Coordinates of C-alpha atoms and ligand atoms in Angstrom, one line a residue:
Chain I
M17 CA -143.3 -171.1 4.7
Q18 CA -140.5 -168.9 5.8
D19 CA -138.1 -167.3 3.7
I20 CA -134.8 -168.8 3.8
S21 CA -133.2 -167.2 0.9
Y22 CA -131.0 -165.0 3.4
N23 CA -130.2 -167.8 5.6
K24 CA -126.5 -167.4 5.3
R25 CA -124.2 -168.3 8.1
F26 CA -121.0 -167.2 9.1
E27 CA -118.9 -170.3 10.2
Y28 CA -116.2 -170.3 13.0
N29 CA -115.3 -172.7 15.9
W30 CA -113.6 -173.0 19.3
D31 CA -110.9 -175.5 19.4
V32 CA -109.4 -174.6 22.8
P33 CA -107.4 -177.5 24.6
F34 CA -107.7 -177.4 28.5
K35 CA -105.6 -179.4 31.1
V36 CA -107.3 -180.0 34.5
T37 CA -105.1 -181.1 37.6
L38 CA -106.1 -184.4 38.9
G39 CA -105.5 -183.9 42.7
E40 CA -104.3 -187.2 44.5
S41 CA -107.6 -189.2 44.5
Y42 CA -108.5 -189.1 40.9
F43 CA -104.7 -189.5 40.2
R44 CA -104.6 -192.6 42.5
F45 CA -107.9 -193.9 40.8
L46 CA -106.8 -193.5 37.1
D47 CA -103.3 -195.0 38.2
G48 CA -105.1 -198.1 39.5
L49 CA -106.7 -198.5 36.0
K50 CA -103.3 -198.8 34.6
N51 CA -102.8 -202.2 36.8
K52 CA -106.4 -203.4 36.2
K53 CA -107.7 -202.0 39.5
I54 CA -110.9 -200.2 40.0
L55 CA -110.3 -198.2 43.2
G56 CA -112.6 -196.6 45.6
N57 CA -112.5 -194.9 48.8
I58 CA -114.5 -194.8 51.9
C59 CA -116.1 -191.7 53.6
P60 CA -114.6 -191.5 57.2
K61 CA -118.2 -189.8 58.2
C62 CA -120.7 -191.8 56.6
N63 CA -118.8 -195.0 55.6
G64 CA -120.0 -194.4 52.1
L65 CA -118.0 -196.2 49.4
H66 CA -117.1 -194.0 46.6
V67 CA -116.3 -195.7 43.2
P68 CA -114.9 -194.0 41.2
A69 CA -112.5 -192.7 44.3
R70 CA -113.0 -188.9 44.7
P71 CA -111.3 -186.3 46.9
F72 CA -114.6 -185.5 49.0
C73 CA -117.6 -187.0 50.0
D74 CA -120.4 -184.7 48.6
K75 CA -122.8 -185.6 51.5
C76 CA -120.6 -185.1 54.4
L77 CA -118.5 -182.5 52.9
V78 CA -115.1 -184.2 54.4
E79 CA -112.0 -185.5 52.6
I80 CA -112.1 -189.3 51.7
T81 CA -108.7 -190.7 52.7
K82 CA -109.5 -194.5 53.3
W83 CA -108.9 -196.6 50.1
Y84 CA -110.4 -199.7 48.7
E85 CA -109.8 -202.2 46.1
T86 CA -113.2 -203.4 44.2
S87 CA -113.5 -206.8 42.7
G88 CA -114.3 -204.9 39.6
I89 CA -117.9 -206.2 39.3
V90 CA -120.5 -203.8 38.8
T91 CA -124.2 -204.0 38.6
I92 CA -126.3 -202.2 35.9
E93 CA -128.4 -199.6 37.6
S94 CA -129.8 -198.2 34.1
F95 CA -129.1 -198.1 30.6
S96 CA -129.9 -197.1 27.1
V97 CA -129.3 -198.5 23.6
T98 CA -128.4 -195.9 21.1
Y99 CA -129.6 -196.8 17.6
V100 CA -128.4 -193.8 15.6
K101 CA -125.1 -192.3 14.8
F102 CA -123.9 -189.5 16.9
L103 CA -121.1 -187.5 16.3
G104 CA -118.1 -188.9 18.3
L105 CA -119.9 -192.1 19.5
P106 CA -119.3 -195.6 18.3
D107 CA -121.3 -197.0 15.6
P108 CA -124.8 -198.1 16.4
P109 CA -126.2 -200.0 18.1
H110 CA -124.2 -199.1 21.1
I111 CA -124.9 -199.1 24.7
T112 CA -124.2 -196.9 27.6
G113 CA -125.2 -197.3 31.2
I114 CA -125.1 -196.3 34.9
V115 CA -123.0 -199.1 36.7
R116 CA -122.5 -199.5 40.6
A117 CA -119.5 -201.3 41.9
E118 CA -120.5 -203.5 45.0
N119 CA -122.5 -201.7 47.6
A120 CA -121.0 -198.1 46.4
V121 CA -122.9 -195.1 47.1
T122 CA -122.0 -193.7 43.9
S123 CA -122.7 -195.2 40.4
F124 CA -120.8 -194.0 37.1
L125 CA -121.4 -194.0 33.6
H126 CA -119.7 -196.5 31.3
Q127 CA -120.2 -198.5 28.2
I128 CA -121.6 -202.1 28.0
G129 CA -120.7 -204.5 25.3
G130 CA -120.2 -207.9 24.4
I131 CA -124.0 -209.0 24.4
P132 CA -124.7 -211.2 21.2
Y133 CA -127.6 -210.2 19.2
D134 CA -129.0 -211.0 15.6
E135 CA -131.1 -207.9 15.3
P136 CA -130.0 -204.7 17.1
K137 CA -133.5 -204.2 18.7
E138 CA -132.8 -207.4 20.8
L139 CA -130.3 -205.6 22.9
D140 CA -133.2 -204.1 24.8
E141 CA -134.1 -207.1 26.1
K142 CA -130.9 -208.7 26.7
T143 CA -129.4 -206.1 28.5
K144 CA -131.0 -206.0 31.9
I145 CA -131.2 -203.6 35.0
G146 CA -129.4 -205.5 37.9
M147 CA -127.2 -207.6 35.5
K148 CA -123.7 -208.3 36.9
L149 CA -120.8 -207.2 34.6
K150 CA -117.0 -207.2 34.5
P151 CA -114.7 -205.0 33.0
V152 CA -112.9 -205.7 29.6
W153 CA -109.4 -203.9 29.6
A154 CA -107.4 -202.0 26.9
E155 CA -104.3 -203.9 25.9
K156 CA -102.3 -200.7 26.4
R157 CA -103.6 -198.6 29.6
I158 CA -102.6 -195.2 30.0
G159 CA -104.3 -194.1 33.4
D160 CA -107.7 -192.8 31.8
I161 CA -111.3 -194.1 32.4
Q162 CA -111.2 -195.7 29.0
D163 CA -108.6 -198.1 30.0
I164 CA -111.8 -199.9 30.7
L165 CA -113.0 -200.5 27.1
Y166 CA -116.4 -201.6 28.2
F167 CA -118.3 -203.5 30.7
T168 CA -119.6 -206.9 29.9
P169 CA -121.9 -209.7 31.6
V170 CA -119.8 -211.8 34.2
D171 CA -120.8 -215.1 32.3
A172 CA -119.8 -213.9 29.0
Chain N
M5 CA -141.2 -156.8 53.9
D6 CA -144.1 -158.5 52.2
R7 CA -144.0 -156.9 48.9
K8 CA -145.8 -158.8 46.1
V9 CA -144.4 -159.3 42.7
A10 CA -146.3 -159.8 39.6
V11 CA -145.9 -160.9 35.8
V12 CA -147.7 -158.2 34.0
G13 CA -146.4 -159.0 30.5
V14 CA -145.3 -161.8 28.3
G15 CA -143.0 -161.6 25.0
N16 CA -143.0 -164.5 22.5
T17 CA -141.3 -164.4 19.0
S18 CA -142.3 -166.7 16.3
Y19 CA -140.6 -170.0 16.7
T20 CA -138.8 -172.2 13.9
S21 CA -136.2 -174.6 13.3
A22 CA -132.6 -173.4 14.5
K23 CA -131.6 -174.2 11.1
R24 CA -134.1 -172.5 9.3
E25 CA -133.6 -169.3 11.5
T26 CA -132.9 -166.4 9.3
R27 CA -132.8 -163.7 12.2
E28 CA -129.6 -162.3 13.5
R29 CA -129.4 -163.1 17.3
T30 CA -129.8 -159.9 18.5
E31 CA -132.7 -159.3 16.4
V32 CA -134.6 -162.1 18.2
S33 CA -134.0 -160.7 21.6
A34 CA -135.0 -157.3 20.5
D35 CA -138.2 -158.6 18.8
C36 CA -139.1 -160.5 22.3
I37 CA -138.5 -157.6 24.4
K38 CA -140.9 -155.4 21.8
A39 CA -143.4 -158.1 22.0
G40 CA -143.5 -157.9 25.9
F41 CA -143.9 -154.1 26.0
D42 CA -146.6 -154.4 23.1
F43 CA -148.4 -157.2 25.4
V44 CA -148.4 -154.6 28.5
G45 CA -149.0 -151.5 26.3
K46 CA -149.7 -148.4 28.4
G47 CA -146.3 -146.7 26.7
L48 CA -144.1 -149.3 28.6
S49 CA -140.7 -149.0 27.2
M50 CA -137.0 -149.8 28.2
D51 CA -136.7 -146.3 30.0
D52 CA -139.1 -147.6 32.5
V53 CA -137.4 -150.8 33.3
D54 CA -134.6 -151.2 36.1
S55 CA -132.9 -154.7 35.4
I56 CA -132.6 -157.3 32.7
F57 CA -131.8 -160.7 33.3
Y58 CA -130.7 -162.8 30.1
A59 CA -130.7 -166.6 30.4
S60 CA -128.7 -168.6 28.0
V61 CA -125.8 -171.3 28.1
D62 CA -122.8 -169.6 26.4
A63 CA -121.4 -172.5 24.7
F64 CA -124.5 -172.9 22.7
E65 CA -124.3 -169.2 21.4
G66 CA -120.5 -169.4 20.7
V67 CA -120.2 -166.5 22.6
Q68 CA -118.8 -165.9 25.9
R69 CA -121.3 -164.2 28.0
P70 CA -123.9 -163.7 25.3
D71 CA -125.6 -161.3 27.4
R72 CA -122.9 -158.6 26.6
S73 CA -123.9 -158.8 22.9
M74 CA -127.2 -158.2 23.3
D75 CA -127.7 -154.2 22.9
C76 CA -131.3 -154.5 22.9
L77 CA -131.0 -155.0 26.7
G78 CA -130.5 -151.4 27.4
Q79 CA -126.9 -151.1 27.9
S80 CA -126.7 -147.9 26.0
L81 CA -129.5 -146.7 28.4
N82 CA -127.4 -147.3 31.3
K83 CA -129.5 -150.3 32.6
A84 CA -128.2 -153.0 34.7
T85 CA -128.0 -156.5 32.7
F86 CA -127.4 -159.7 34.3
F87 CA -126.7 -162.9 32.8
V88 CA -128.2 -166.0 34.4
H89 CA -126.8 -169.5 33.5
T90 CA -127.7 -172.6 35.3
G91 CA -128.0 -174.8 32.2
G92 CA -131.3 -176.0 31.1
T93 CA -133.2 -174.6 34.0
A94 CA -131.5 -171.0 33.4
G95 CA -134.9 -169.5 32.3
G96 CA -136.5 -170.8 35.6
S97 CA -133.6 -169.2 37.4
A98 CA -133.7 -166.1 35.6
F99 CA -137.3 -165.7 36.3
K100 CA -136.3 -166.3 40.1
E101 CA -133.8 -163.9 40.3
A102 CA -135.9 -161.1 38.4
Y103 CA -138.5 -161.8 41.3
H104 CA -135.9 -161.4 43.9
S105 CA -134.7 -158.1 42.6
V106 CA -138.3 -156.9 42.8
K107 CA -139.4 -158.7 45.6
S108 CA -136.4 -157.0 47.7
G109 CA -137.6 -153.6 46.9
L110 CA -134.3 -152.7 44.7
C111 CA -136.5 -152.8 41.6
D112 CA -139.8 -152.0 40.6
I113 CA -139.9 -153.2 36.8
V114 CA -137.9 -156.0 35.2
I115 CA -137.4 -158.3 32.5
A116 CA -136.5 -161.7 32.2
L117 CA -135.6 -163.1 28.9
G118 CA -135.1 -166.7 27.8
A119 CA -132.6 -166.7 24.9
S120 CA -132.9 -168.4 21.6
T121 CA -130.0 -170.5 22.6
T122 CA -129.3 -173.0 20.0
S123 CA -129.5 -171.2 16.7
A124 CA -125.8 -170.8 16.2
T125 CA -125.0 -174.6 17.3
V126 CA -124.0 -177.1 14.7
E127 CA -124.0 -180.1 16.7
A128 CA -126.1 -179.5 20.0
Q129 CA -125.1 -182.9 21.3
Q130 CA -121.5 -182.0 21.4
I131 CA -122.2 -179.1 23.3
L132 CA -124.2 -181.1 26.0
N133 CA -121.3 -183.3 26.3
S134 CA -119.1 -180.3 27.3
A135 CA -121.2 -180.0 30.3
S136 CA -120.2 -183.8 31.8
P137 CA -117.5 -184.4 34.1
P138 CA -114.3 -184.4 32.2
L139 CA -112.4 -187.2 33.9
I140 CA -115.2 -189.9 34.3
E141 CA -118.5 -189.1 31.9
K142 CA -117.4 -186.9 29.2
P143 CA -115.3 -189.4 27.3
F144 CA -118.5 -191.6 26.8
G145 CA -120.1 -188.7 24.8
A146 CA -123.5 -189.1 26.6
G147 CA -125.9 -186.1 25.6
A148 CA -129.1 -185.0 27.1
I149 CA -131.2 -187.7 25.5
H150 CA -128.7 -190.5 27.0
M151 CA -129.4 -189.3 30.2
A152 CA -133.0 -189.3 29.7
G153 CA -132.8 -192.9 28.5
Y154 CA -131.4 -193.8 32.0
Y155 CA -134.2 -192.0 33.7
L156 CA -136.8 -193.4 31.5
M157 CA -135.6 -196.8 31.3
R158 CA -135.3 -197.4 35.0
Y159 CA -138.9 -196.1 35.1
K160 CA -140.3 -198.6 32.7
A161 CA -138.4 -201.4 34.5
D162 CA -139.6 -200.4 38.0
Y163 CA -143.3 -199.7 37.1
N164 CA -143.7 -201.8 34.0
I165 CA -144.4 -198.7 32.0
T166 CA -145.1 -199.6 28.5
A167 CA -144.0 -198.1 25.0
E168 CA -147.8 -196.9 24.8
D169 CA -147.6 -195.0 27.9
F170 CA -144.8 -192.8 26.7
A171 CA -146.3 -192.3 23.3
M172 CA -149.5 -191.4 24.7
V173 CA -147.9 -188.6 27.0
A174 CA -146.1 -187.6 24.0
A175 CA -149.2 -187.4 21.8
K176 CA -151.1 -185.1 24.1
S177 CA -148.3 -182.5 23.9
H178 CA -148.4 -183.0 20.0
K179 CA -152.1 -182.4 19.9
H180 CA -151.9 -179.4 21.7
A181 CA -148.8 -178.0 19.8
V182 CA -151.0 -177.8 16.8
N183 CA -153.3 -175.2 18.3
N184 CA -150.3 -173.2 19.8
P185 CA -149.4 -170.6 17.4
Y186 CA -145.9 -170.3 19.4
A187 CA -145.2 -174.0 18.9
H188 CA -142.6 -175.0 16.6
I189 CA -143.6 -178.5 15.8
R190 CA -147.2 -178.9 14.9
K191 CA -147.6 -182.2 13.3
G192 CA -150.3 -183.7 15.7
F193 CA -148.3 -187.1 15.8
T194 CA -150.7 -189.7 17.1
V195 CA -149.7 -192.7 19.6
E196 CA -149.3 -194.9 16.4
E197 CA -147.2 -192.5 14.5
I198 CA -145.0 -191.8 17.7
L199 CA -144.4 -195.8 18.3
A200 CA -143.8 -196.1 14.4
S201 CA -141.1 -193.5 14.9
P202 CA -137.5 -194.7 14.9
M203 CA -136.1 -195.6 18.5
V204 CA -133.2 -193.4 18.9
C205 CA -131.8 -194.1 22.4
S206 CA -134.0 -196.6 24.0
P207 CA -136.6 -196.4 25.4
I208 CA -137.1 -192.9 23.2
H209 CA -138.5 -192.8 20.1
L210 CA -137.9 -190.0 17.7
Y211 CA -141.3 -188.3 18.1
E212 CA -140.9 -188.3 21.7
I213 CA -137.8 -186.0 21.7
C214 CA -137.8 -182.0 21.4
P215 CA -136.7 -180.4 18.2
V216 CA -133.9 -177.7 17.9
S217 CA -135.8 -174.5 17.8
A218 CA -135.0 -170.9 17.5
G219 CA -137.2 -168.1 19.0
A220 CA -137.3 -166.2 22.5
T221 CA -139.6 -165.7 25.4
C222 CA -139.6 -163.1 28.0
V223 CA -141.6 -161.8 30.9
I224 CA -142.1 -158.5 32.4
M225 CA -142.4 -158.2 36.3
A226 CA -143.4 -155.5 38.5
S227 CA -143.9 -154.6 42.0
E228 CA -147.7 -154.5 43.4
E229 CA -148.1 -150.9 42.9
K230 CA -146.6 -150.8 39.5
A231 CA -148.4 -154.1 38.4
K232 CA -151.9 -152.5 39.2
E233 CA -151.0 -149.5 37.1
L234 CA -149.8 -151.5 34.2
S235 CA -152.0 -154.7 34.1
D236 CA -155.6 -155.4 34.7
T237 CA -154.9 -159.1 35.0
P238 CA -151.6 -159.3 37.0
V239 CA -150.4 -162.8 37.8
W240 CA -148.8 -163.0 41.3
I241 CA -145.7 -164.9 42.1
K242 CA -146.5 -166.9 45.2
A243 CA -143.7 -169.1 45.7
I244 CA -140.3 -169.8 44.0
D245 CA -137.3 -171.9 44.7
S246 CA -134.8 -173.9 43.0
I247 CA -132.7 -177.1 44.0
S248 CA -129.3 -178.6 43.0
N249 CA -127.7 -181.8 42.6
T250 CA -124.1 -183.0 42.7
F251 CA -122.1 -182.5 39.7
L252 CA -120.9 -186.2 39.2
A253 CA -124.1 -188.4 38.2
G254 CA -122.7 -190.9 40.4
Y255 CA -124.9 -190.0 43.7
R256 CA -128.2 -190.2 41.9
P257 CA -130.7 -192.7 42.1
F258 CA -132.0 -192.9 38.5
T259 CA -135.2 -194.3 40.1
S260 CA -137.4 -190.8 40.2
F261 CA -137.0 -187.3 40.0
Y262 CA -136.4 -187.2 43.5
K263 CA -134.9 -183.9 43.9
L264 CA -138.1 -182.3 42.3
E265 CA -140.0 -184.0 45.2
I266 CA -138.0 -182.5 47.9
L267 CA -138.6 -179.1 45.9
A268 CA -142.1 -179.5 45.5
K269 CA -142.8 -180.0 49.0
R270 CA -140.7 -176.8 49.6
V271 CA -142.3 -174.7 47.5
Y272 CA -146.0 -176.3 48.1
E273 CA -145.5 -175.4 51.8
K274 CA -144.5 -171.7 51.1
A275 CA -147.7 -171.6 48.5
G276 CA -150.0 -173.1 50.9
I277 CA -150.7 -176.2 48.8
K278 CA -151.8 -179.0 50.5
N279 CA -153.2 -181.6 47.8
P280 CA -151.7 -180.4 44.4
L281 CA -154.1 -182.6 42.4
E282 CA -157.0 -180.1 44.1
D283 CA -155.2 -176.9 44.5
I284 CA -153.6 -176.7 41.4
D285 CA -155.4 -175.5 38.3
Y286 CA -152.7 -175.5 35.4
A287 CA -149.0 -177.2 35.2
E288 CA -146.3 -176.4 32.7
L289 CA -143.6 -179.0 33.1
F290 CA -140.5 -179.4 31.5
N291 CA -140.5 -182.2 28.9
P292 CA -137.7 -182.4 26.2
F293 CA -138.3 -186.1 26.3
A294 CA -141.8 -186.7 26.6
G295 CA -141.6 -189.4 29.3
F296 CA -140.4 -186.9 31.7
E297 CA -143.8 -185.5 32.0
L298 CA -144.9 -189.0 33.9
L299 CA -142.0 -188.7 36.2
E300 CA -142.8 -185.1 37.1
Y301 CA -146.5 -185.8 37.9
E302 CA -145.4 -188.3 40.4
A303 CA -142.7 -186.1 41.8
L304 CA -144.9 -183.0 41.9
G305 CA -147.3 -185.4 44.1
F306 CA -150.3 -185.5 41.3
C307 CA -150.2 -189.3 41.8
D308 CA -148.3 -192.3 43.4
K309 CA -145.4 -193.5 41.9
G310 CA -146.0 -195.7 38.8
D311 CA -149.4 -194.4 38.6
A312 CA -148.6 -191.2 36.2
P313 CA -149.7 -193.1 32.8
K314 CA -153.2 -193.5 34.4
L315 CA -153.5 -189.9 34.8
V316 CA -152.8 -189.2 30.9
R317 CA -155.5 -192.3 30.2
D318 CA -158.0 -190.9 32.4
G319 CA -157.5 -187.4 30.8
I320 CA -156.9 -186.1 34.2
T321 CA -153.9 -184.0 32.8
D322 CA -155.4 -183.1 29.3
Y323 CA -157.7 -180.4 28.3
G324 CA -161.0 -180.5 30.2
G325 CA -159.4 -182.5 33.0
K326 CA -158.9 -181.7 36.5
L327 CA -155.4 -180.5 36.2
P328 CA -154.6 -179.9 32.4
C329 CA -150.7 -180.0 32.1
T330 CA -148.4 -178.8 29.3
L331 CA -151.0 -177.6 26.9
S332 CA -148.6 -175.7 25.2
G333 CA -147.2 -178.8 23.7
G334 CA -144.3 -178.2 25.9
T335 CA -140.6 -178.3 25.4
L336 CA -141.2 -181.5 23.3
C337 CA -142.7 -179.4 20.5
T338 CA -140.7 -176.5 20.9
N339 CA -137.2 -176.0 22.5
S340 CA -135.1 -173.3 21.4
G341 CA -132.6 -173.9 24.4
I342 CA -133.2 -171.7 27.4
S343 CA -136.2 -169.9 26.0
A344 CA -138.0 -173.3 26.6
S345 CA -137.3 -173.0 30.5
M346 CA -139.2 -169.7 30.5
S347 CA -141.7 -170.5 28.4
R348 CA -143.0 -172.9 31.0
H349 CA -143.8 -169.6 33.1
A350 CA -144.9 -167.5 30.3
E351 CA -147.4 -170.3 29.2
T352 CA -149.0 -170.9 32.8
V353 CA -149.1 -166.6 33.2
L354 CA -150.9 -166.6 30.1
Q355 CA -153.5 -169.4 31.2
L356 CA -154.1 -167.4 34.7
M357 CA -154.6 -164.3 32.6
G358 CA -157.1 -165.8 30.6
K359 CA -155.1 -165.0 27.3
V360 CA -154.3 -168.2 25.7
E361 CA -154.7 -168.4 22.1
G362 CA -156.0 -171.8 19.9
G363 CA -158.9 -173.0 22.0
R364 CA -156.4 -174.5 24.9
Q365 CA -157.6 -171.7 27.5
V366 CA -158.5 -173.6 30.9
K367 CA -161.6 -172.1 32.4
N368 CA -161.1 -170.4 35.7
A369 CA -157.5 -171.4 36.1
K370 CA -156.6 -169.4 39.7
T371 CA -153.4 -171.3 40.6
G372 CA -150.7 -172.6 38.3
I373 CA -147.5 -174.1 38.3
A374 CA -144.2 -173.9 36.1
H375 CA -141.3 -176.2 36.3
S376 CA -137.9 -176.6 34.6
W377 CA -135.2 -179.2 34.7
G378 CA -131.5 -179.0 33.5
G379 CA -127.7 -179.6 34.0
N380 CA -125.5 -182.6 33.9
M381 CA -128.1 -185.6 34.3
G382 CA -130.8 -183.7 35.8
Q383 CA -128.6 -181.7 38.3
F384 CA -131.2 -178.7 38.7
H385 CA -135.0 -178.0 38.8
T386 CA -136.8 -175.2 39.5
L387 CA -140.5 -174.8 40.5
C388 CA -143.0 -171.5 40.7
V389 CA -146.4 -171.2 41.9
L390 CA -148.3 -168.5 40.5
S391 CA -151.7 -167.3 41.2
V392 CA -154.5 -164.7 40.4
Ligands
LIG20 ZN1 -119.7 -189.2 53.7

């Protein structure tokens, strides 16, 4: 057993605010959320639909300029149910997943909710890859990815 | 210029829990470098070293450019020191940068040090979350374990992988870590114990998750001429490369470690490896979440997609099997941050030198590989082929 009698720690913390510029694409995407719209954009070179909209196609390295409004319905690519409490995360059980809008070439991370259960572990079976989800919107929307509170099964 | 580069020395400190660590951070690095010099012997000291590559992640250490604060890297001796940071793969990347410096002819003897990265960190998941794209992903608080969950949940669904399959590959690491004096968790958890441990983020159980450890690893590399002077058992670097993916997770299919597949083809071609299962004698793979090892077998061409659990069940990748993998216990049993991505190389080197302790020495291992994984949702991989 290691001697920890001198395991004394000096505590400090970083509390440093940052402000990143949005640029046009992210501004329009986030502004769309305020109006309950999930916007994508289409690469002029590979025709790849990008959702969320983004300034450049990372594959073709060209600027994306053509806008597209999705239906808001997404499909689960994968997910994970969190069963323990993590700092800053909602109380468990809590589901996050990778979802894809329509036939987009990009997917994105979001929360999945509104799936009923008796025992938390049922969520692993009740949440399914390939499941179709719709957005549940915040009452007050500010132009942030969290204007979508979570995605929930379309038939919920 | 065909200049050969060898690893001639490996340095490990002892490993413990980050919370129980009592050594000051620079002491750990100093001990690690000293262990490397002692391993080589022959009076090798910092005076003989041309460059030092220090690999870490600054946010974990709570210091910007933490290499600057490590006086043991030879700053007072006018040495050239470099900070290498590619996230979780930084150890593999520093190994590669150190190799380049000797291969190019600019340096003769160099050190690559994988830092004890996480001992100052109060909440590792907070730091991991700060590595996510701030507009789109960061607000959901995903840490490394969630990212791992997406890969493993998809793998489970696509190939009917069972909880037992994951537990079996985890148990393999736990079993061997018991015999590794440089492992942190040496409990020897069995399949039953792993399956009975709490589910943290599905499909990952507690005993399928790495600990937060403290301790450092280094390697000492030398040019062919110096290597022959310094070592009777030099291990040559045959091929090494790394690969990147986009920052935003959006472009990734979570269906496989497909970037590692591309990287493996590239590296195998350079090393002349045609049939990995036949041509490779030992592999150290990056497995902070036990199930990763299965995805890695498939990406590295050891078997077809979905067949990795069979390699484990048949003992192919266990001690005594055709291609023993990660007999150190891997990152699953010891993860002191960036040190863990250099330990893969250090362990493979020790196997090829025939200097592994604890009854884990593979007989006649001539060619080995070392892998590392890291960055936001698996943004980077490095892969290295070593041989005697
Ligand atoms: Zn494109």
